Short mmCIF file of C-alpha atoms (C1' of nucleotides) in Angstrom, two decimals:
data_model
loop_
_atom_site.label_atom_id
_atom_site.label_comp_id
_atom_site.label_asym_id
_atom_site.label_seq_id
_atom_site.Cartn_x
_atom_site.Cartn_y
_atom_site.Cartn_z
CA MET A 1 -30.24 28.00 4.72
CA ASP A 2 -33.29 26.55 6.45
CA THR A 3 -32.95 26.57 10.20
CA GLY A 4 -36.15 24.63 10.72
CA PRO A 5 -39.32 25.79 12.44
CA ALA A 6 -39.23 28.93 14.51
CA PRO A 7 -38.37 28.18 18.14
CA THR A 8 -41.05 28.29 20.76
CA ARG A 9 -40.75 30.81 23.57
CA ILE A 10 -39.96 27.93 25.90
CA GLN A 11 -37.34 26.64 23.49
CA ALA A 12 -35.67 30.00 23.26
CA ARG A 13 -35.62 30.45 27.00
CA ASN A 14 -34.34 26.97 27.79
CA ARG A 15 -31.72 26.84 25.07
CA ALA A 16 -30.35 30.14 26.28
CA ALA A 17 -30.40 28.99 29.90
CA ILE A 18 -28.55 25.81 28.96
CA LEU A 19 -25.85 27.63 27.01
CA GLU A 20 -25.45 30.13 29.81
CA ALA A 21 -25.14 27.39 32.42
CA ALA A 22 -22.84 25.35 30.20
CA LEU A 23 -20.54 28.33 29.75
CA ASP A 24 -20.31 28.62 33.51
CA VAL A 25 -19.57 24.97 34.03
CA PHE A 26 -17.34 24.24 31.04
CA SER A 27 -15.19 27.32 31.61
CA ALA A 28 -14.75 26.48 35.28
CA GLN A 29 -14.32 22.71 35.07
CA GLY A 30 -13.23 21.96 31.53
CA PHE A 31 -15.01 19.61 29.18
CA ARG A 32 -14.19 16.41 31.01
CA GLY A 33 -14.72 17.97 34.39
CA ALA A 34 -18.19 19.17 33.52
CA THR A 35 -21.15 16.85 33.97
CA VAL A 36 -24.47 16.91 32.18
CA ASP A 37 -26.18 16.77 35.55
CA GLY A 38 -24.20 19.78 36.70
CA ILE A 39 -25.09 21.83 33.65
CA ALA A 40 -28.72 20.83 33.91
CA ALA A 41 -28.84 21.79 37.57
CA ALA A 42 -27.22 25.15 36.83
CA ALA A 43 -29.80 25.73 34.11
CA GLY A 44 -32.64 24.77 36.41
CA LEU A 45 -33.58 21.70 34.37
CA SER A 46 -33.55 17.97 34.86
CA LYS A 47 -30.96 16.01 32.93
CA PRO A 48 -33.41 14.33 30.55
CA ASN A 49 -34.99 17.69 29.96
CA LEU A 50 -31.67 19.21 29.01
CA LEU A 51 -31.04 16.32 26.64
CA TYR A 52 -34.35 17.11 25.03
CA TYR A 53 -32.82 20.38 23.78
CA PHE A 54 -29.31 19.20 22.98
CA PRO A 55 -28.55 15.65 21.84
CA SER A 56 -25.36 15.32 23.90
CA LYS A 57 -22.87 17.00 26.19
CA GLU A 58 -20.55 17.41 23.25
CA ALA A 59 -23.25 19.15 21.23
CA ILE A 60 -23.60 21.81 23.92
CA HIS A 61 -19.87 22.30 23.99
CA ASP A 62 -19.72 22.55 20.21
CA ALA A 63 -22.52 25.09 20.18
CA LEU A 64 -20.59 27.25 22.61
CA LEU A 65 -17.33 27.02 20.69
CA ALA A 66 -19.01 27.67 17.36
CA GLY A 67 -20.34 30.97 18.58
CA LEU A 68 -17.12 31.79 20.36
CA LEU A 69 -14.54 31.98 17.58
CA ASP A 70 -16.27 34.78 15.72
CA LEU A 71 -16.71 36.75 18.90
CA TRP A 72 -13.10 36.15 19.74
CA LEU A 73 -11.72 37.32 16.43
CA ALA A 74 -14.00 40.32 16.01
CA PRO A 75 -11.54 42.80 17.57
CA LEU A 76 -8.74 41.72 15.24
CA ARG A 77 -11.12 41.90 12.27
CA ALA A 78 -11.83 45.47 13.25
CA LEU A 79 -8.17 46.46 12.81
CA ASP A 80 -8.34 49.09 10.10
CA PRO A 81 -5.50 49.05 7.56
CA HIS A 82 -6.24 52.67 6.75
CA GLY A 83 -6.28 53.96 10.30
CA ASP A 84 -3.38 55.29 12.31
CA PRO A 85 -1.14 52.31 13.11
CA LEU A 86 -0.45 53.07 16.76
CA GLU A 87 -4.04 54.01 17.46
CA GLU A 88 -5.40 50.96 15.68
CA LEU A 89 -3.15 48.56 17.53
CA LEU A 90 -3.72 50.16 20.91
CA ALA A 91 -7.46 50.11 20.30
CA TYR A 92 -7.16 46.41 19.52
CA VAL A 93 -5.27 45.82 22.74
CA HIS A 94 -7.85 47.69 24.77
CA ARG A 95 -10.75 45.85 23.17
CA LYS A 96 -9.10 42.54 23.96
CA LEU A 97 -8.41 43.57 27.53
CA GLU A 98 -11.99 44.68 27.92
CA MET A 99 -13.13 41.29 26.72
CA SER A 100 -10.98 39.66 29.37
CA ARG A 101 -12.77 41.69 31.99
CA GLU A 102 -16.27 41.37 30.58
CA LEU A 103 -16.10 37.83 29.19
CA PRO A 104 -13.68 35.87 31.35
CA ARG A 105 -15.69 32.67 30.99
CA GLU A 106 -15.41 32.77 27.23
CA SER A 107 -11.68 33.34 27.53
CA ARG A 108 -11.26 30.37 29.84
CA LEU A 109 -13.39 28.14 27.66
CA PHE A 110 -11.11 29.01 24.77
CA ALA A 111 -7.98 28.53 26.86
CA ASN A 112 -9.16 25.13 28.02
CA GLU A 113 -9.74 24.06 24.44
CA ILE A 114 -6.30 25.20 23.30
CA LEU A 115 -4.58 23.68 26.32
CA GLN A 116 -6.07 20.31 25.48
CA GLY A 117 -4.58 20.60 22.01
CA ALA A 118 -7.59 22.21 20.31
CA PRO A 119 -9.20 18.85 19.50
CA ARG A 120 -12.47 20.52 18.53
CA ILE A 121 -11.40 23.76 16.85
CA GLY A 122 -8.00 22.82 15.45
CA GLN A 123 -9.51 22.97 11.99
CA ALA A 124 -10.78 26.49 12.53
CA LEU A 125 -7.40 27.60 13.83
CA GLU A 126 -5.60 26.45 10.72
CA GLY A 127 -8.30 27.86 8.49
CA GLU A 128 -10.23 30.89 9.64
CA LEU A 129 -7.79 32.03 12.32
CA LYS A 130 -4.67 31.63 10.21
CA ALA A 131 -6.25 33.43 7.29
CA LEU A 132 -7.24 36.39 9.44
CA VAL A 133 -3.84 36.60 11.10
CA ASP A 134 -2.10 36.34 7.73
CA GLU A 135 -4.16 39.24 6.48
CA LYS A 136 -3.57 41.45 9.48
CA ALA A 137 0.09 40.50 9.79
CA ALA A 138 0.54 41.78 6.27
CA VAL A 139 -1.04 45.06 7.27
CA ILE A 140 1.30 45.35 10.24
CA ALA A 141 4.29 44.42 8.11
CA GLY A 142 3.30 47.23 5.78
CA TRP A 143 3.26 49.70 8.65
CA VAL A 144 6.68 48.50 9.71
CA ALA A 145 8.03 48.85 6.19
CA GLN A 146 6.74 52.42 6.07
CA GLY A 147 8.44 53.19 9.37
CA ARG A 148 5.12 54.06 10.98
CA ILE A 149 5.70 51.65 13.85
CA ALA A 150 8.90 50.22 15.25
CA PRO A 151 10.20 47.09 13.50
CA LEU A 152 9.01 43.78 14.91
CA HIS A 153 7.68 40.38 13.93
CA PRO A 154 3.97 40.96 13.14
CA ARG A 155 2.69 37.53 14.18
CA HIS A 156 4.62 37.53 17.42
CA LEU A 157 3.24 40.99 18.10
CA ILE A 158 -0.25 39.52 17.76
CA PHE A 159 0.75 36.64 20.04
CA SER A 160 1.94 39.11 22.63
CA ILE A 161 -1.35 40.98 22.52
CA TRP A 162 -3.30 37.77 22.92
CA SER A 163 -1.16 36.45 25.73
CA LEU A 164 -1.00 39.62 27.75
CA THR A 165 -4.69 40.48 27.54
CA GLN A 166 -6.07 36.98 27.93
CA HIS A 167 -3.77 36.42 30.87
CA TYR A 168 -5.93 38.82 32.84
CA ALA A 169 -8.91 36.50 32.38
CA ASP A 170 -7.28 33.07 32.40
CA PHE A 171 -4.91 33.63 35.30
CA ASP A 172 -7.16 35.92 37.28
CA VAL A 173 -6.94 33.78 40.41
CA GLN A 174 -3.18 34.00 40.37
CA ASN A 175 -3.19 37.73 39.73
CA ARG A 176 -5.52 38.32 42.64
CA ALA A 177 -3.46 36.11 44.92
CA VAL A 178 -0.38 38.16 44.09
CA LEU A 179 -2.04 41.57 44.26
CA GLY A 180 -3.93 41.00 47.48
CA ASP A 181 -6.59 43.65 47.79
CA GLU A 182 -5.76 45.45 44.57
CA ASP A 183 -8.04 44.59 41.65
CA PRO A 184 -5.97 43.41 38.68
CA PHE A 185 -8.04 45.51 36.32
CA THR A 186 -7.34 48.74 38.15
CA HIS A 187 -3.93 49.19 36.61
CA ALA A 188 -4.08 46.73 33.73
CA PRO A 189 -5.36 49.17 31.08
CA ALA A 190 -2.67 51.75 31.79
CA PHE A 191 0.00 49.07 31.95
CA VAL A 192 -0.79 47.39 28.64
CA ASP A 193 -1.14 50.79 27.05
CA THR A 194 2.32 51.76 28.24
CA LEU A 195 3.79 48.45 27.20
CA PHE A 196 2.54 48.47 23.66
CA ARG A 197 3.11 52.19 23.21
CA ARG A 198 6.78 51.76 24.09
CA LEU A 199 7.01 48.66 21.95
CA LEU A 200 5.42 50.18 18.88
CA THR A 201 6.51 53.77 18.86
CA PRO A 202 9.16 54.10 16.15
CA PRO A 203 12.52 55.52 17.25
CA ALA A 204 12.71 59.25 16.74
CA THR A 205 14.37 60.03 13.43
CA GLY A 206 16.54 62.99 12.73
CA MET B 1 12.47 15.21 58.87
CA ASP B 2 12.25 11.43 58.56
CA THR B 3 11.27 10.33 55.10
CA GLY B 4 10.97 6.69 56.08
CA PRO B 5 13.05 3.80 54.85
CA ALA B 6 15.25 4.29 51.83
CA PRO B 7 13.42 3.42 48.59
CA THR B 8 14.20 0.20 46.79
CA ARG B 9 15.68 0.40 43.32
CA ILE B 10 12.36 -0.84 41.98
CA GLN B 11 10.52 1.80 43.99
CA ALA B 12 12.71 4.57 42.67
CA ARG B 13 12.29 3.43 39.09
CA ASN B 14 8.54 2.94 39.26
CA ARG B 15 7.80 6.12 41.18
CA ALA B 16 9.78 8.07 38.61
CA ALA B 17 8.04 6.31 35.73
CA ILE B 18 4.64 7.07 37.25
CA LEU B 19 5.38 10.75 37.77
CA GLU B 20 6.77 11.03 34.25
CA ALA B 21 3.71 9.35 32.78
CA ALA B 22 1.36 11.35 34.96
CA LEU B 23 2.97 14.59 33.82
CA ASP B 24 2.31 13.56 30.24
CA VAL B 25 -1.29 12.66 30.88
CA PHE B 26 -2.31 15.38 33.34
CA SER B 27 -0.77 18.14 31.28
CA ALA B 28 -2.49 16.93 28.13
CA GLN B 29 -5.88 15.98 29.53
CA GLY B 30 -6.26 17.90 32.76
CA PHE B 31 -6.97 16.33 36.12
CA ARG B 32 -10.50 15.19 35.39
CA GLY B 33 -9.65 14.11 31.87
CA ALA B 34 -6.82 11.89 33.03
CA THR B 35 -7.56 8.31 34.07
CA VAL B 36 -5.62 6.12 36.43
CA ASP B 37 -5.65 3.40 33.80
CA GLY B 38 -4.21 5.82 31.27
CA ILE B 39 -1.39 6.90 33.55
CA ALA B 40 -0.65 3.30 34.50
CA ALA B 41 -0.50 2.26 30.86
CA ALA B 42 1.80 5.16 30.00
CA ALA B 43 4.04 4.13 32.88
CA GLY B 44 4.05 0.50 31.78
CA LEU B 45 2.26 -0.71 34.91
CA SER B 46 -1.09 -2.22 35.74
CA LYS B 47 -3.58 -0.03 37.57
CA PRO B 48 -3.39 -1.89 40.89
CA ASN B 49 0.37 -1.80 40.66
CA LEU B 50 0.35 1.95 40.21
CA LEU B 51 -1.95 2.26 43.20
CA TYR B 52 0.61 0.30 45.19
CA TYR B 53 2.99 3.26 44.82
CA PHE B 54 0.53 6.12 45.14
CA PRO B 55 -2.63 5.86 47.23
CA SER B 56 -4.83 7.72 44.73
CA LYS B 57 -5.00 9.68 41.51
CA GLU B 58 -5.07 12.87 43.52
CA ALA B 59 -1.90 11.89 45.37
CA ILE B 60 -0.02 11.62 42.09
CA HIS B 61 -1.30 14.98 41.01
CA ASP B 62 -0.34 16.54 44.33
CA ALA B 63 3.13 15.07 44.12
CA LEU B 64 3.59 16.66 40.71
CA LEU B 65 2.33 20.06 41.80
CA ALA B 66 4.37 20.03 44.99
CA GLY B 67 7.57 19.65 43.04
CA LEU B 68 6.43 22.10 40.40
CA LEU B 69 6.05 25.37 42.26
CA ASP B 70 9.66 25.57 43.36
CA LEU B 71 10.86 24.78 39.86
CA TRP B 72 8.51 27.37 38.50
CA LEU B 73 9.63 30.16 40.79
CA ALA B 74 13.34 29.45 40.61
CA PRO B 75 14.00 31.93 37.78
CA LEU B 76 12.31 34.76 39.65
CA ARG B 77 14.21 33.83 42.81
CA ALA B 78 17.40 34.18 40.84
CA LEU B 79 16.69 37.84 40.05
CA ASP B 80 19.65 39.60 41.64
CA PRO B 81 18.89 42.96 43.33
CA HIS B 82 22.51 43.93 42.95
CA GLY B 83 22.86 43.11 39.27
CA ASP B 84 22.22 45.37 36.32
CA PRO B 85 18.45 45.93 36.14
CA LEU B 86 17.98 45.51 32.41
CA GLU B 87 20.28 42.50 32.25
CA GLU B 88 18.66 40.86 35.24
CA LEU B 89 15.15 41.27 33.90
CA LEU B 90 16.05 40.18 30.40
CA ALA B 91 17.83 37.15 31.80
CA TYR B 92 14.69 36.33 33.75
CA VAL B 93 12.59 36.61 30.61
CA HIS B 94 14.93 34.35 28.68
CA ARG B 95 15.03 31.77 31.44
CA LYS B 96 11.25 31.69 31.52
CA LEU B 97 11.03 31.38 27.75
CA GLU B 98 13.55 28.57 27.82
CA MET B 99 11.41 26.77 30.36
CA SER B 100 8.42 27.09 28.05
CA ARG B 101 10.41 25.37 25.35
CA GLU B 102 12.05 22.74 27.52
CA LEU B 103 9.24 22.08 30.01
CA PRO B 104 5.95 22.68 28.19
CA ARG B 105 4.21 19.89 30.08
CA GLU B 106 4.98 21.52 33.40
CA SER B 107 3.70 24.84 32.10
CA ARG B 108 0.44 23.28 30.94
CA LEU B 109 -0.02 21.41 34.19
CA PHE B 110 0.33 24.70 36.00
CA ALA B 111 -1.99 26.50 33.56
CA ASN B 112 -4.62 23.82 33.98
CA GLU B 113 -4.49 24.19 37.74
CA ILE B 114 -4.83 27.98 37.60
CA LEU B 115 -7.59 27.83 35.01
CA GLN B 116 -9.63 25.61 37.30
CA GLY B 117 -9.30 28.22 40.02
CA ALA B 118 -6.17 26.81 41.67
CA PRO B 119 -8.13 24.48 43.96
CA ARG B 120 -4.99 22.63 44.98
CA ILE B 121 -2.31 25.33 45.12
CA GLY B 122 -4.35 28.40 45.99
CA GLN B 123 -2.77 28.40 49.42
CA ALA B 124 0.72 28.39 47.96
CA LEU B 125 -0.17 31.24 45.62
CA GLU B 126 -1.29 33.48 48.47
CA GLY B 127 1.67 32.46 50.59
CA GLU B 128 4.90 31.50 48.89
CA LEU B 129 4.18 33.06 45.52
CA LYS B 130 2.87 36.35 46.88
CA ALA B 131 5.81 36.69 49.26
CA LEU B 132 8.32 36.15 46.47
CA VAL B 133 6.58 38.57 44.14
CA ASP B 134 6.32 41.16 46.90
CA GLU B 135 10.04 40.90 47.46
CA LYS B 136 11.02 41.15 43.82
CA ALA B 137 8.44 43.85 43.07
CA ALA B 138 10.13 45.96 45.72
CA VAL B 139 13.45 45.44 44.00
CA ILE B 140 11.98 46.50 40.68
CA ALA B 141 10.29 49.49 42.27
CA GLY B 142 13.68 50.48 43.62
CA TRP B 143 15.20 50.32 40.16
CA VAL B 144 12.38 52.46 38.85
CA ALA B 145 12.84 54.99 41.64
CA GLN B 146 16.52 55.22 40.77
CA GLY B 147 15.67 55.81 37.12
CA ARG B 148 17.58 52.70 36.08
CA ILE B 149 14.60 51.31 34.19
CA ALA B 150 11.60 53.06 32.72
CA PRO B 151 8.70 53.64 35.13
CA LEU B 152 6.07 50.90 35.27
CA HIS B 153 3.96 48.87 37.66
CA PRO B 154 6.34 46.17 39.00
CA ARG B 155 3.71 43.45 39.55
CA HIS B 156 2.12 43.97 36.17
CA LEU B 157 5.57 43.79 34.64
CA ILE B 158 5.97 40.39 36.24
CA PHE B 159 2.54 39.38 34.96
CA SER B 160 3.54 40.41 31.47
CA ILE B 161 6.67 38.30 31.64
CA TRP B 162 4.71 35.31 32.84
CA SER B 163 1.97 35.67 30.28
CA LEU B 164 4.18 36.24 27.30
CA THR B 165 6.65 33.47 28.00
CA GLN B 166 4.19 30.85 29.20
CA HIS B 167 1.99 31.59 26.21
CA TYR B 168 4.61 29.90 24.06
CA ALA B 169 4.08 26.66 25.96
CA ASP B 170 0.39 26.79 26.79
CA PHE B 171 -0.87 28.02 23.42
CA ASP B 172 1.70 26.21 21.32
CA VAL B 173 -0.94 24.53 19.18
CA GLN B 174 -2.48 27.86 18.30
CA ASN B 175 0.89 29.45 17.57
CA ARG B 176 1.80 26.62 15.24
CA ALA B 177 -1.55 26.79 13.48
CA VAL B 178 -1.00 30.49 12.82
CA LEU B 179 2.66 30.24 11.84
CA GLY B 180 2.29 27.26 9.54
CA ASP B 181 5.74 25.81 8.92
CA GLU B 182 7.62 28.32 11.03
CA ASP B 183 8.58 27.08 14.48
CA PRO B 184 7.28 29.49 17.14
CA PHE B 185 10.56 29.30 19.01
CA THR B 186 12.61 30.44 16.05
CA HIS B 187 11.79 34.09 16.53
CA ALA B 188 10.38 34.09 20.05
CA PRO B 189 13.65 34.80 21.88
CA ALA B 190 14.47 37.81 19.74
CA PHE B 191 10.93 39.07 19.94
CA VAL B 192 10.59 38.94 23.71
CA ASP B 193 14.03 40.44 24.02
CA THR B 194 13.03 43.36 21.84
CA LEU B 195 9.72 43.77 23.61
CA PHE B 196 11.11 43.96 27.11
CA ARG B 197 14.13 45.96 26.07
CA ARG B 198 11.91 48.66 24.60
CA LEU B 199 9.60 48.48 27.59
CA LEU B 200 12.32 48.74 30.20
CA THR B 201 14.94 51.01 28.70
CA PRO B 202 14.62 54.36 30.44
CA PRO B 203 14.06 57.37 28.18
CA ALA B 204 17.30 59.08 27.28
CA THR B 205 17.94 61.97 29.63
CA GLY B 206 19.72 65.07 28.61
"C1'" DC C 1 -63.51 23.07 25.39
"C1'" DG C 2 -60.69 19.12 23.11
"C1'" DT C 3 -56.99 17.58 20.51
"C1'" DG C 4 -52.49 17.34 18.86
"C1'" DA C 5 -47.88 19.05 19.59
"C1'" DT C 6 -44.62 20.35 22.87
"C1'" DC C 7 -42.37 19.82 27.21
"C1'" DT C 8 -40.94 17.33 31.51
"C1'" DT C 9 -39.58 13.59 34.38
"C1'" DG C 10 -38.73 9.12 37.16
"C1'" DA C 11 -36.79 5.02 36.29
"C1'" DC C 12 -33.47 2.72 34.06
"C1'" DC C 13 -29.17 1.09 31.29
"C1'" DG C 14 -24.38 0.22 29.90
"C1'" DA C 15 -19.87 1.83 30.10
"C1'" DA C 16 -16.16 4.04 32.39
"C1'" DT C 17 -13.76 5.02 36.44
"C1'" DG C 18 -11.41 5.19 41.08
"C1'" DG C 19 -10.23 2.08 44.15
"C1'" DT C 20 -9.87 -2.70 46.96
"C1'" DC C 21 -8.22 -7.30 48.04
"C1'" DA C 22 -6.45 -11.73 48.39
"C1'" DA C 23 -3.29 -14.40 46.52
"C1'" DA C 24 0.51 -15.33 43.45
"C1'" DG C 25 5.33 -14.04 42.01
"C1'" DA C 26 9.93 -11.94 42.52
"C1'" DA C 27 13.65 -10.25 45.22
"C1'" DT C 28 16.46 -10.46 49.32
"C1'" DA C 29 18.85 -11.61 53.39
"C1'" DA C 30 19.85 -15.37 56.85
"C1'" DT D 1 17.61 -23.16 51.00
"C1'" DT D 2 14.35 -20.87 53.45
"C1'" DA D 3 11.88 -17.29 55.68
"C1'" DT D 4 10.58 -12.69 54.92
"C1'" DT D 5 9.60 -8.75 52.66
"C1'" DC D 6 8.54 -6.40 48.51
"C1'" DT D 7 6.09 -6.36 44.09
"C1'" DT D 8 2.49 -7.57 40.75
"C1'" DT D 9 -1.96 -8.87 39.19
"C1'" DG D 10 -6.80 -10.75 38.02
"C1'" DA D 11 -11.07 -10.33 39.75
"C1'" DC D 12 -14.13 -7.55 41.81
"C1'" DC D 13 -16.94 -3.48 43.81
"C1'" DA D 14 -19.41 0.95 44.27
"C1'" DT D 15 -20.10 5.09 42.14
"C1'" DT D 16 -20.48 8.28 38.55
"C1'" DC D 17 -21.71 9.52 34.16
"C1'" DG D 18 -23.72 10.02 29.49
"C1'" DG D 19 -27.69 8.80 27.53
"C1'" DT D 20 -32.57 6.39 26.68
"C1'" DC D 21 -37.46 5.68 27.12
"C1'" DA D 22 -42.17 5.55 28.04
"C1'" DA D 23 -45.51 7.87 30.27
"C1'" DG D 24 -47.36 11.90 32.16
"C1'" DA D 25 -47.94 17.11 32.31
"C1'" DT D 26 -48.47 21.33 29.92
"C1'" DC D 27 -49.27 24.32 26.20
"C1'" DA D 28 -51.19 26.22 21.70
"C1'" DC D 29 -54.86 26.50 18.88
"C1'" DG D 30 -59.20 25.39 16.35
#
DNA sequence: CGTGATCTTGACCGAATGGTCAAAGAATAA
DNA sequence: TTATTCTTTGACCATTCGGTCAAGATCACG
């Protein structure tokens, strides 16, 4: 795969600055709410200059989303079928929660896209995402069948992990409004740990 | 409180049609993505005619949000301090899940607003919402102190109920992509019931 | 240097968008 | 019927926005 001539130092710097600025703006304002002028200003460039590096507003957005899906699915990919079920799933939960704290803009960009009906990544959801979830759901179903975790619907378990962890990024404003001075992430790790531990721990036999 | 002259039959019909159409459009496209022309068309009116009933696009949006918060908080308000803790909380969860199925547009409108940083209802979040959550969190904390439900952080419990149930409305496209033919709402009620039952049931004493 | 490639920008364009207005068209009550 | 109010609309306006272009500035390299 030829990716063309090697990028200039200026190209590398400006492309990165544009994507960084675009992530800020798109995640905060949504695709329609964002303006090319706004992104350019945030990147410290003039609008025509920005359009010298990316052909259109949509191209910037696409570039962001393209890089995002892999990043987003990496924690689930890392779920090891041969590891300890409870540990593996809790590690997944914690990785996802950490991403909500460290990468809230990416989470909101993704949430915006889904909320609008996934017009740009619907294909990837039905392909790449579904395939990965199918694979990992089978792993979880196996654990359930072996009695190593409590019985539950594997895909809905994954949904619950997504919703709970991403909620801490996407609804951060609301969480902070409710908690007042308390930082949402102070107790979030312990809470999600407790929640999924109680959900997954198989009933004591004997 | 004088609300002015009684509305004409035509006024009642058209105002309702506008709000209905606006809910469709705003929830699907977001505030910036929605156009006055689009809302007018969906309501079966011309743009100037729509603007005869509402002074601006923002006014329509505000009218929707104003009515929404009360609707949204009603299930939590209904949580009875004197009822059975587990039953009360599970009933709350089920009511919220039902709202995600029956009122997905309202859920997405709300999610859009929060995602954008709650520019229009931030005040209400820090006032009305916080007050209600404070009140109900105290109730839950009381139940915990009495050992009637398993120990957990009351506000994060509420967050988890919100996130899990609203996820079924806000991320519906993603859920359907993952599940293929299976309707997300087929197994959702049983799943959330199981989840919160295991989370809340106090450990057997003895 | 100088020369060609890369980078930047002010000025501009067409389309979309929120909103206005005057005047025409119903509905309504006397 | 008529006078009055309520409703609807075509035409229009100012602004914003995505995007173009030609010309100038800067850089890399022989």
